[in-house]
XYZ file of C-alpha atoms in Angstrom:
313
model
C -8.665 272.107 141.837
C -8.358 271.253 138.174
C -9.555 267.873 136.988
C -8.676 265.892 133.907
C -10.487 266.102 130.634
C -13.018 263.341 130.003
C -12.642 263.436 126.234
C -11.264 260.076 125.036
C -8.047 260.062 123.073
C -8.140 260.785 119.381
C -7.182 257.682 117.439
C -8.453 254.868 119.688
C -11.720 253.349 120.853
C -10.136 250.901 123.307
C -11.507 250.874 126.872
C -8.168 249.606 128.165
C -5.080 251.666 127.432
C -1.470 252.248 128.297
C -0.828 255.931 128.982
C 2.286 258.023 129.317
C 2.643 261.679 130.245
C 4.504 264.014 127.900
C 5.070 267.702 128.640
C 8.062 268.487 126.401
C 10.153 267.022 123.591
C 13.095 266.095 125.853
C 11.378 262.768 126.565
C 9.831 262.298 123.130
C 12.448 259.839 121.859
C 11.786 257.830 125.018
C 8.033 257.833 124.369
C 8.496 256.732 120.757
C 10.807 253.884 121.786
C 8.310 252.877 124.491
C 5.460 252.782 121.975
C 7.585 250.787 119.536
C 8.615 248.297 122.237
C 5.014 247.721 123.363
C 4.010 246.966 119.778
C 7.139 244.879 119.148
C 6.073 242.548 121.945
C 2.532 242.201 120.694
C 0.382 244.280 122.999
C -3.313 244.307 122.159
C -3.771 247.771 123.645
C -2.810 251.260 122.431
C -0.415 253.646 124.141
C -2.091 257.034 124.621
C 0.169 260.073 125.014
C -1.251 262.339 127.731
C -0.050 265.822 126.850
C -0.278 269.104 128.729
C -0.565 272.645 127.379
C 3.232 272.958 127.409
C 3.708 270.215 124.780
C 4.871 271.948 121.565
C 3.571 271.700 118.021
C 6.550 269.716 116.703
C 5.793 267.105 119.358
C 2.181 266.846 118.219
C 3.318 266.444 114.630
C 5.715 263.662 115.613
C 2.944 261.744 117.382
C 0.481 262.284 114.517
C 3.046 261.160 111.963
C 3.355 257.830 113.785
C -0.347 257.409 114.483
C 0.080 257.465 118.268
C -3.209 258.394 120.008
C -3.039 261.455 122.254
C -5.190 263.132 124.854
C -5.011 266.497 126.570
C -4.843 266.575 130.380
C -4.643 269.463 132.808
C -1.365 270.112 134.582
C -1.700 268.999 138.216
C 0.044 270.672 141.150
C -0.669 270.960 144.872
C -2.639 274.067 145.839
C 0.457 275.405 147.591
C 3.781 275.179 145.825
C 6.692 273.047 146.986
C 10.293 273.706 146.064
C 11.695 270.850 143.966
C 14.846 272.700 142.907
C 16.940 269.603 143.683
C 14.646 267.410 141.569
C 12.811 269.571 138.987
C 11.328 266.424 137.416
C 8.876 266.246 140.331
C 7.032 269.353 139.127
C 5.714 267.213 136.256
C 5.168 264.078 138.338
C 1.928 265.257 139.943
C 0.237 265.068 136.542
C 0.980 261.321 136.463
C -1.960 261.029 138.886
C -4.448 262.051 136.196
C -5.117 258.468 134.964
C -7.002 257.823 138.210
C -9.639 260.231 136.874
C -9.844 259.052 133.256
C -13.203 257.352 133.770
C -13.834 257.036 130.028
C -11.544 253.970 130.296
C -12.075 250.741 132.245
C -8.363 250.140 132.861
C -5.365 252.433 132.543
C -1.765 251.335 132.960
C 0.330 254.467 133.341
C 3.944 254.165 132.163
C 6.817 256.613 132.363
C 8.242 257.680 129.016
C 11.725 256.555 130.069
C 10.751 252.890 130.001
C 11.444 250.080 127.542
C 9.241 246.995 127.293
C 11.187 243.742 126.875
C 8.275 241.282 127.138
C 4.523 241.367 126.686
C 2.779 242.427 129.890
C -0.839 242.612 128.760
C -1.769 240.591 131.845
C -1.715 243.896 133.734
C -4.880 244.805 131.850
C -6.680 241.820 133.375
C -5.379 241.639 136.958
C -7.914 242.032 139.727
C -8.252 245.437 141.368
C -11.013 247.049 143.407
C -13.927 248.135 141.204
C -14.645 251.877 140.944
C -17.667 251.309 143.180
C -15.300 250.565 146.089
C -14.557 254.316 146.038
C -10.986 253.909 147.245
C -11.958 252.083 150.438
C -10.800 248.602 149.382
C -7.474 246.793 149.754
C -6.519 246.734 146.047
C -6.928 250.358 145.007
C -4.180 250.200 142.371
C -1.093 248.146 141.538
C 2.540 249.250 141.289
C 6.046 248.107 142.087
C 7.817 249.412 145.157
C 10.078 252.442 145.059
C 13.706 251.655 145.857
C 14.454 253.723 148.963
C 18.145 252.837 149.268
C 19.387 256.096 147.750
C 22.214 254.210 145.996
C 23.622 257.401 144.444
C 23.807 258.955 147.937
C 21.981 262.118 146.969
C 22.377 264.438 149.978
C 18.888 265.977 149.752
C 17.103 262.614 149.998
C 15.379 261.856 153.332
C 17.507 260.260 156.064
C 15.169 257.255 156.217
C 15.950 256.327 152.610
C 18.263 253.476 153.565
C 18.538 249.813 152.458
C 16.953 248.575 155.700
C 13.719 250.367 154.786
C 13.686 249.133 151.180
C 11.166 246.476 150.173
C 13.622 245.003 147.661
C 16.196 244.377 150.409
C 13.649 242.121 152.110
C 13.631 239.898 149.010
C 17.385 239.280 148.745
C 17.146 235.844 150.386
C 14.354 234.691 148.042
C 15.329 235.934 144.576
C 13.130 233.436 142.726
C 10.075 234.633 144.615
C 11.026 238.226 143.785
C 10.437 237.471 140.086
C 6.794 236.607 140.793
C 5.629 238.777 143.703
C 6.406 242.051 145.395
C 7.047 242.527 149.102
C 4.068 243.554 151.249
C 2.795 247.008 150.172
C 3.323 248.405 153.680
C 6.898 247.129 154.044
C 9.404 249.758 155.119
C 8.333 253.156 153.855
C 5.420 251.572 151.970
C 5.971 253.730 148.906
C 5.092 252.699 145.343
C 7.217 253.847 142.439
C 5.155 256.131 140.209
C 6.661 254.848 136.963
C 4.052 252.144 136.430
C 0.566 252.279 137.927
C -2.291 249.896 137.153
C -5.551 251.741 137.704
C -9.309 251.281 137.488
C -10.250 254.944 137.017
C -12.764 256.182 139.566
C -14.241 259.603 140.284
C -14.199 258.853 144.005
C -10.573 257.717 144.082
C -9.525 260.693 141.996
C -11.372 263.021 144.349
C -9.433 261.572 147.301
C -6.244 262.420 145.398
C -7.422 265.955 144.578
C -8.477 266.515 148.197
C -5.009 265.556 149.372
C -3.403 267.827 146.779
C -5.304 270.738 148.310
C -4.208 269.738 151.824
C -1.201 271.534 153.315
C 0.325 268.165 154.232
C 1.069 267.637 150.529
C 3.949 270.062 151.062
C 5.650 267.300 153.059
C 5.880 264.973 150.069
C 9.482 264.753 148.920
C 8.605 262.430 146.048
C 5.426 264.004 144.680
C 2.892 261.544 143.253
C 4.360 258.393 144.773
C 4.599 259.954 148.241
C 0.937 260.920 148.013
C -0.212 257.480 146.868
C 1.803 255.727 149.570
C 0.243 258.002 152.178
C -3.417 258.178 151.116
C -3.640 254.453 150.275
C -1.039 253.117 152.725
C -0.865 249.319 152.530
C -3.966 249.183 150.313
C -2.322 248.712 146.953
C -1.045 245.622 145.148
C 2.741 245.332 145.108
C 3.912 243.994 141.753
C 7.289 242.270 141.342
C 10.170 244.472 140.215
C 10.088 242.926 136.720
C 7.244 245.255 135.659
C 9.116 248.405 136.696
C 12.741 247.332 136.768
C 14.563 250.446 137.949
C 17.918 250.407 136.189
C 19.783 251.069 139.450
C 18.503 247.795 140.961
C 20.852 246.011 138.553
C 23.901 247.802 139.927
C 26.333 245.748 142.002
C 25.573 246.157 145.697
C 22.096 247.653 145.187
C 19.658 244.822 144.419
C 21.589 242.684 141.948
C 20.728 239.769 144.269
C 17.207 239.698 142.805
C 17.765 241.140 139.316
C 17.527 238.663 136.443
C 18.038 240.064 132.927
C 15.935 237.318 131.372
C 12.980 237.897 133.729
C 12.628 241.662 133.319
C 9.549 242.734 131.366
C 9.953 246.494 131.522
C 13.085 248.557 132.247
C 12.748 251.978 133.860
C 15.632 254.356 133.078
C 15.370 256.470 136.212
C 17.772 259.349 136.897
C 20.317 260.842 134.512
C 21.710 260.215 132.035
C 18.847 258.842 129.981
C 19.831 256.409 127.215
C 18.977 258.974 124.528
C 21.443 261.394 126.134
C 24.219 259.030 125.023
C 25.332 258.057 121.554
C 25.010 254.423 120.436
C 28.232 252.655 121.362
C 29.040 255.115 124.140
C 26.563 253.805 126.733
C 27.712 253.985 130.336
C 25.772 250.902 131.410
C 24.563 247.646 129.914
C 20.822 248.356 130.127
C 21.276 251.513 128.043
C 22.569 249.307 125.231
C 19.215 247.499 125.247
C 17.413 250.779 124.698
C 19.673 251.829 121.840
C 19.278 248.462 120.104
C 15.478 248.803 120.106
C 15.573 252.491 119.211
C 17.873 251.853 116.239
C 15.360 249.229 115.121
C 12.566 251.793 115.463
C 14.441 254.410 113.460
C 15.154 251.903 110.684
C 11.457 250.954 110.502
C 10.424 254.613 110.442
C 12.898 255.399 107.682
C 11.118 252.807 105.511
C 7.940 254.843 106.091
C 9.709 258.109 105.205
C 9.658 259.323 108.805
C 12.888 261.029 109.825
C 12.125 264.073 111.949
C 15.005 263.872 114.405
C 13.009 262.152 117.154
């Protein structure tokens, strides 16, 4: 089973980093807006782009032009293939597990490239987690927000147990103020974290547990790739963050989890599912949260133009 490189990113000496996986240029505008939004809100830590062999030269040039640190990682997949024809994005999602093995860092907070930071969240770099010496046997192996398992778009290929009754966010509807500060118990309902944001103390032992499971035939049962694996291997032994750190855009929709959503509390929006904000033109957004992305991205593009950067990304 392939492991990650242990060569630190070019362009940073920080021992605590944000990381985001990039395999193609389709998500590059998202990554650049994410990086800009982190800096806009005063983070003390760099965003490192984790790229795979598939990432093209024009993508590298775009990152270099903007001084964004980058680091090569191996593409991760289970030993035996699983058909994700209905959700091709999951072929890439396994590689989001690589930060668990980046032991050259003390703390990694993995972010999806389709996120937008609205408030500083550097506190994630300091929160208490099990030390690497716990070897994945503790009760705070990593931190994440819950996955929403309501299937609000009623996708027919989703599992039958993806219903509101099994969703951790549903359990918080009666206490919306509490939902801004704490997540539901990590083992509530299906006990599945969302893979979009993961707070990790990299550990060779924890990463080996992940690799061992990837080589196990039972990994073929995981409908949701990396997050299914984490919810299984470390069931109930992770820290559930409040939704505000990984605010899935669908939670805001009427009748999903708008009971707990507060625009002014959200620290980080996650633009799950299609369309992505960059698939729409400014002024033609289909939902309010996409307007937030375009406002920040237009700001980014204006700043880059002052620095003579205009490469179409």
